[in-house]
Amino acid sequence: MAERDERNEVYSEHGRRFAHLLPDYRAGHPASQRLYITTGGGPGIMEAANRGAQERGAPTVGLNIALPHEQQGNPYVTPSLSFKFHYFALRKMHFMMRAKALAAFPGGFGTLDELFEVITLVQTGKAKPVPIVLFGSDYWKRLINFDVLIEAGTISPQDMELFAFVDTPQDAWNVIRSFYDL
């Protein structure tokens, strides 16, 4: 339990520090080119990312979901940018309409659902390409054996280029900057 809490704290701190990097880029850019932190608006890593952006004076977006036993919105989401959805599909649609990148941190079924939705939409050309960064390379490589998918022919080796494994906030930012040639 203590090891899990420590690991989660590290990822939360990475989320907070990653969110610190984006407001620096926002300055001096037109609204259409600005990057915003958007999370599910809940606790844990989502809260840490919203907090990091707020600490740097940037507005943050929360796309919360109405669940009988889950979170309320975290206090770091900009109140006028806090939205609550009843259906996951609508929530993901609104996210994908606006997303300029996806930073996926270790999470549960909801994280996997959103990650695979984005990868599938980008892979099939149903959504515009966006940089997809998977924070915590050890976690993701242990969770999903991508080599098995390639060996089985269910994805192509080129599909591995749809996302990048990262272990630091700066690595994630570098992937995003490189993708957009910033």
GROMACS .gro file of C-alpha atoms in nm:
model
  182
    1MET     CA    1   0.000   0.000   0.000
    2ALA     CA    2   0.277   0.245   0.091
    3GLU     CA    3   0.465   0.162  -0.230
    4ARG     CA    4   0.149   0.226  -0.435
    5ASP     CA    5   0.086   0.557  -0.258
    6GLU     CA    6   0.446   0.664  -0.318
    7ARG     CA    7   0.426   0.571  -0.687
    8ASN     CA    8   0.096   0.758  -0.725
    9GLU     CA    9   0.246   1.061  -0.553
   10VAL     CA   10   0.532   1.059  -0.805
   11TYR     CA   11   0.286   1.051  -1.095
   12SER     CA   12   0.079   1.328  -0.936
   13GLU     CA   13   0.390   1.543  -0.905
   14HIS     CA   14   0.476   1.469  -1.270
   15GLY     CA   15   0.124   1.577  -1.368
   16ARG     CA   16   0.157   1.898  -1.171
   17ARG     CA   17   0.502   1.977  -1.316
   18PHE     CA   18   0.386   1.891  -1.670
   19ALA     CA   19   0.099   2.138  -1.626
   20HIS     CA   20   0.352   2.404  -1.523
   21LEU     CA   21   0.514   2.384  -1.867
   22LEU     CA   22   0.211   2.471  -2.076
   23PRO     CA   23   0.128   2.821  -1.943
   24ASP     CA   24   0.479   2.934  -2.036
   25TYR     CA   25   0.406   2.840  -2.396
   26ARG     CA   26   0.061   3.005  -2.394
   27ALA     CA   27   0.201   3.355  -2.344
   28GLY     CA   28   0.217   3.554  -2.663
   29HIS     CA   29   0.023   3.305  -2.876
   30PRO     CA   30  -0.321   3.362  -3.025
   31ALA     CA   31  -0.608   3.184  -2.852
   32SER     CA   32  -0.636   2.925  -3.131
   33GLN     CA   33  -0.278   2.810  -3.066
   34ARG     CA   34  -0.285   2.807  -2.687
   35LEU     CA   35  -0.269   2.482  -2.499
   36TYR     CA   36  -0.491   2.418  -2.197
   37ILE     CA   37  -0.488   2.151  -1.931
   38THR     CA   38  -0.809   1.951  -1.956
   39THR     CA   39  -0.873   1.659  -1.724
   40GLY     CA   40  -1.163   1.450  -1.605
   41GLY     CA   41  -1.182   1.703  -1.324
   42GLY     CA   42  -1.152   1.443  -1.051
   43PRO     CA   43  -0.900   1.376  -0.774
   44GLY     CA   44  -0.549   1.233  -0.786
   45ILE     CA   45  -0.339   1.296  -1.095
   46MET     CA   46  -0.621   1.491  -1.260
   47GLU     CA   47  -0.636   1.727  -0.963
   48ALA     CA   48  -0.257   1.760  -0.965
   49ALA     CA   49  -0.258   1.863  -1.332
   50ASN     CA   50  -0.537   2.116  -1.281
   51ARG     CA   51  -0.352   2.249  -0.976
   52GLY     CA   52  -0.026   2.284  -1.168
   53ALA     CA   53  -0.186   2.495  -1.439
   54GLN     CA   54  -0.375   2.706  -1.185
   55GLU     CA   55  -0.051   2.767  -0.993
   56ARG     CA   56   0.088   2.923  -1.312
   57GLY     CA   57  -0.221   3.140  -1.363
   58ALA     CA   58  -0.371   2.937  -1.647
   59PRO     CA   59  -0.737   2.843  -1.672
   60THR     CA   60  -0.808   2.470  -1.652
   61VAL     CA   61  -1.092   2.259  -1.787
   62GLY     CA   62  -1.267   1.973  -1.609
   63LEU     CA   63  -1.480   1.722  -1.802
   64ASN     CA   64  -1.632   1.534  -1.511
   65ILE     CA   65  -1.864   1.237  -1.536
   66ALA     CA   66  -2.173   1.171  -1.325
   67LEU     CA   67  -2.116   0.841  -1.145
   68PRO     CA   68  -2.299   0.709  -0.839
   69HIS     CA   69  -1.983   0.637  -0.637
   70GLU     CA   70  -1.716   0.859  -0.787
   71GLN     CA   71  -1.560   1.198  -0.761
   72GLN     CA   72  -1.683   1.550  -0.751
   73GLY     CA   73  -1.496   1.816  -0.943
   74ASN     CA   74  -1.162   1.915  -0.794
   75PRO     CA   75  -1.111   2.270  -0.664
   76TYR     CA   76  -0.846   2.360  -0.925
   77VAL     CA   77  -1.076   2.349  -1.228
   78THR     CA   78  -1.177   2.697  -1.343
   79PRO     CA   79  -1.543   2.716  -1.231
   80SER     CA   80  -1.674   2.843  -1.566
   81LEU     CA   81  -1.486   2.560  -1.739
   82SER     CA   82  -1.619   2.276  -1.526
   83PHE     CA   83  -1.857   2.045  -1.711
   84LYS     CA   84  -2.039   1.735  -1.594
   85PHE     CA   85  -2.140   1.467  -1.844
   86HIS     CA   86  -2.385   1.183  -1.801
   87TYR     CA   87  -2.250   0.973  -2.090
   88PHE     CA   88  -1.888   0.873  -2.145
   89ALA     CA   89  -1.932   0.891  -2.523
   90LEU     CA   90  -2.032   1.258  -2.513
   91ARG     CA   91  -1.749   1.339  -2.275
   92LYS     CA   92  -1.493   1.173  -2.503
   93MET     CA   93  -1.641   1.344  -2.808
   94HIS     CA   94  -1.604   1.687  -2.647
   95PHE     CA   95  -1.250   1.603  -2.543
   96MET     CA   96  -1.149   1.488  -2.891
   97MET     CA   97  -1.308   1.789  -3.061
   98ARG     CA   98  -1.069   2.014  -2.869
   99ALA     CA   99  -0.765   1.804  -2.779
  100LYS     CA  100  -0.428   1.902  -2.916
  101ALA     CA  101  -0.251   1.623  -2.724
  102LEU     CA  102  -0.321   1.338  -2.484
  103ALA     CA  103  -0.103   1.275  -2.181
  104ALA     CA  104  -0.214   0.945  -2.027
  105PHE     CA  105  -0.096   0.869  -1.676
  106PRO     CA  106  -0.130   0.532  -1.505
  107GLY     CA  107  -0.494   0.471  -1.435
  108GLY     CA  108  -0.777   0.223  -1.443
  109PHE     CA  109  -1.046   0.120  -1.685
  110GLY     CA  110  -1.156   0.478  -1.756
  111THR     CA  111  -0.802   0.576  -1.851
  112LEU     CA  112  -0.769   0.272  -2.075
  113ASP     CA  113  -1.105   0.343  -2.238
  114GLU     CA  114  -1.007   0.701  -2.318
  115LEU     CA  115  -0.656   0.608  -2.430
  116PHE     CA  116  -0.771   0.337  -2.669
  117GLU     CA  117  -1.052   0.556  -2.802
  118VAL     CA  118  -0.802   0.828  -2.893
  119ILE     CA  119  -0.549   0.585  -3.040
  120THR     CA  120  -0.821   0.414  -3.246
  121LEU     CA  121  -0.964   0.741  -3.377
  122VAL     CA  122  -0.619   0.867  -3.475
  123GLN     CA  123  -0.515   0.529  -3.623
  124THR     CA  124  -0.828   0.508  -3.840
  125GLY     CA  125  -0.818   0.873  -3.947
  126LYS     CA  126  -1.150   0.950  -3.775
  127ALA     CA  127  -0.976   1.216  -3.565
  128LYS     CA  128  -0.695   1.454  -3.641
  129PRO     CA  129  -0.353   1.326  -3.538
  130VAL     CA  130  -0.243   1.445  -3.194
  131PRO     CA  131   0.063   1.359  -2.990
  132ILE     CA  132  -0.015   1.082  -2.743
  133VAL     CA  133   0.226   1.045  -2.451
  134LEU     CA  134   0.210   0.759  -2.205
  135PHE     CA  135   0.357   0.869  -1.872
  136GLY     CA  136   0.539   0.592  -1.690
  137SER     CA  137   0.694   0.369  -1.955
  138ASP     CA  138   0.741   0.079  -1.713
  139TYR     CA  139   0.373   0.086  -1.618
  140TRP     CA  140   0.244   0.093  -1.975
  141LYS     CA  141   0.488  -0.167  -2.107
  142ARG     CA  142   0.396  -0.406  -1.825
  143LEU     CA  143   0.023  -0.341  -1.861
  144ILE     CA  144   0.001  -0.383  -2.238
  145ASN     CA  145   0.226  -0.615  -2.432
  146PHE     CA  146   0.233  -0.421  -2.757
  147ASP     CA  147   0.473  -0.675  -2.910
  148VAL     CA  148   0.201  -0.942  -2.883
  149LEU     CA  149  -0.036  -0.717  -3.077
  150ILE     CA  150   0.223  -0.677  -3.353
  151GLU     CA  151   0.306  -1.049  -3.357
  152ALA     CA  152  -0.064  -1.134  -3.380
  153GLY     CA  153  -0.104  -0.893  -3.669
  154THR     CA  154  -0.372  -0.695  -3.488
  155ILE     CA  155  -0.167  -0.375  -3.517
  156SER     CA  156   0.116  -0.289  -3.749
  157PRO     CA  157   0.464  -0.196  -3.630
  158GLN     CA  158   0.396   0.158  -3.759
  159ASP     CA  159   0.109   0.189  -3.511
  160MET     CA  160   0.369   0.208  -3.235
  161GLU     CA  161   0.453   0.553  -3.375
  162LEU     CA  162   0.107   0.680  -3.274
  163PHE     CA  163   0.228   0.727  -2.917
  164ALA     CA  164   0.542   0.778  -2.713
  165PHE     CA  165   0.647   0.648  -2.375
  166VAL     CA  166   0.776   0.921  -2.142
  167ASP     CA  167   0.900   0.932  -1.785
  168THR     CA  168   0.938   1.303  -1.715
  169PRO     CA  169   0.729   1.615  -1.771
  170GLN     CA  170   1.002   1.759  -1.993
  171ASP     CA  171   1.006   1.442  -2.208
  172ALA     CA  172   0.629   1.476  -2.259
  173TRP     CA  173   0.658   1.843  -2.348
  174ASN     CA  174   0.940   1.764  -2.592
  175VAL     CA  175   0.718   1.509  -2.772
  176ILE     CA  176   0.439   1.766  -2.802
  177ARG     CA  177   0.675   2.042  -2.916
  178SER     CA  178   0.832   1.813  -3.174
  179PHE     CA  179   0.493   1.701  -3.305
  180TYR     CA  180   0.384   2.060  -3.365
  181ASP     CA  181   0.731   2.192  -3.451
  182LEU     CA  182   0.703   2.455  -3.176
   0.00000   0.00000   0.00000
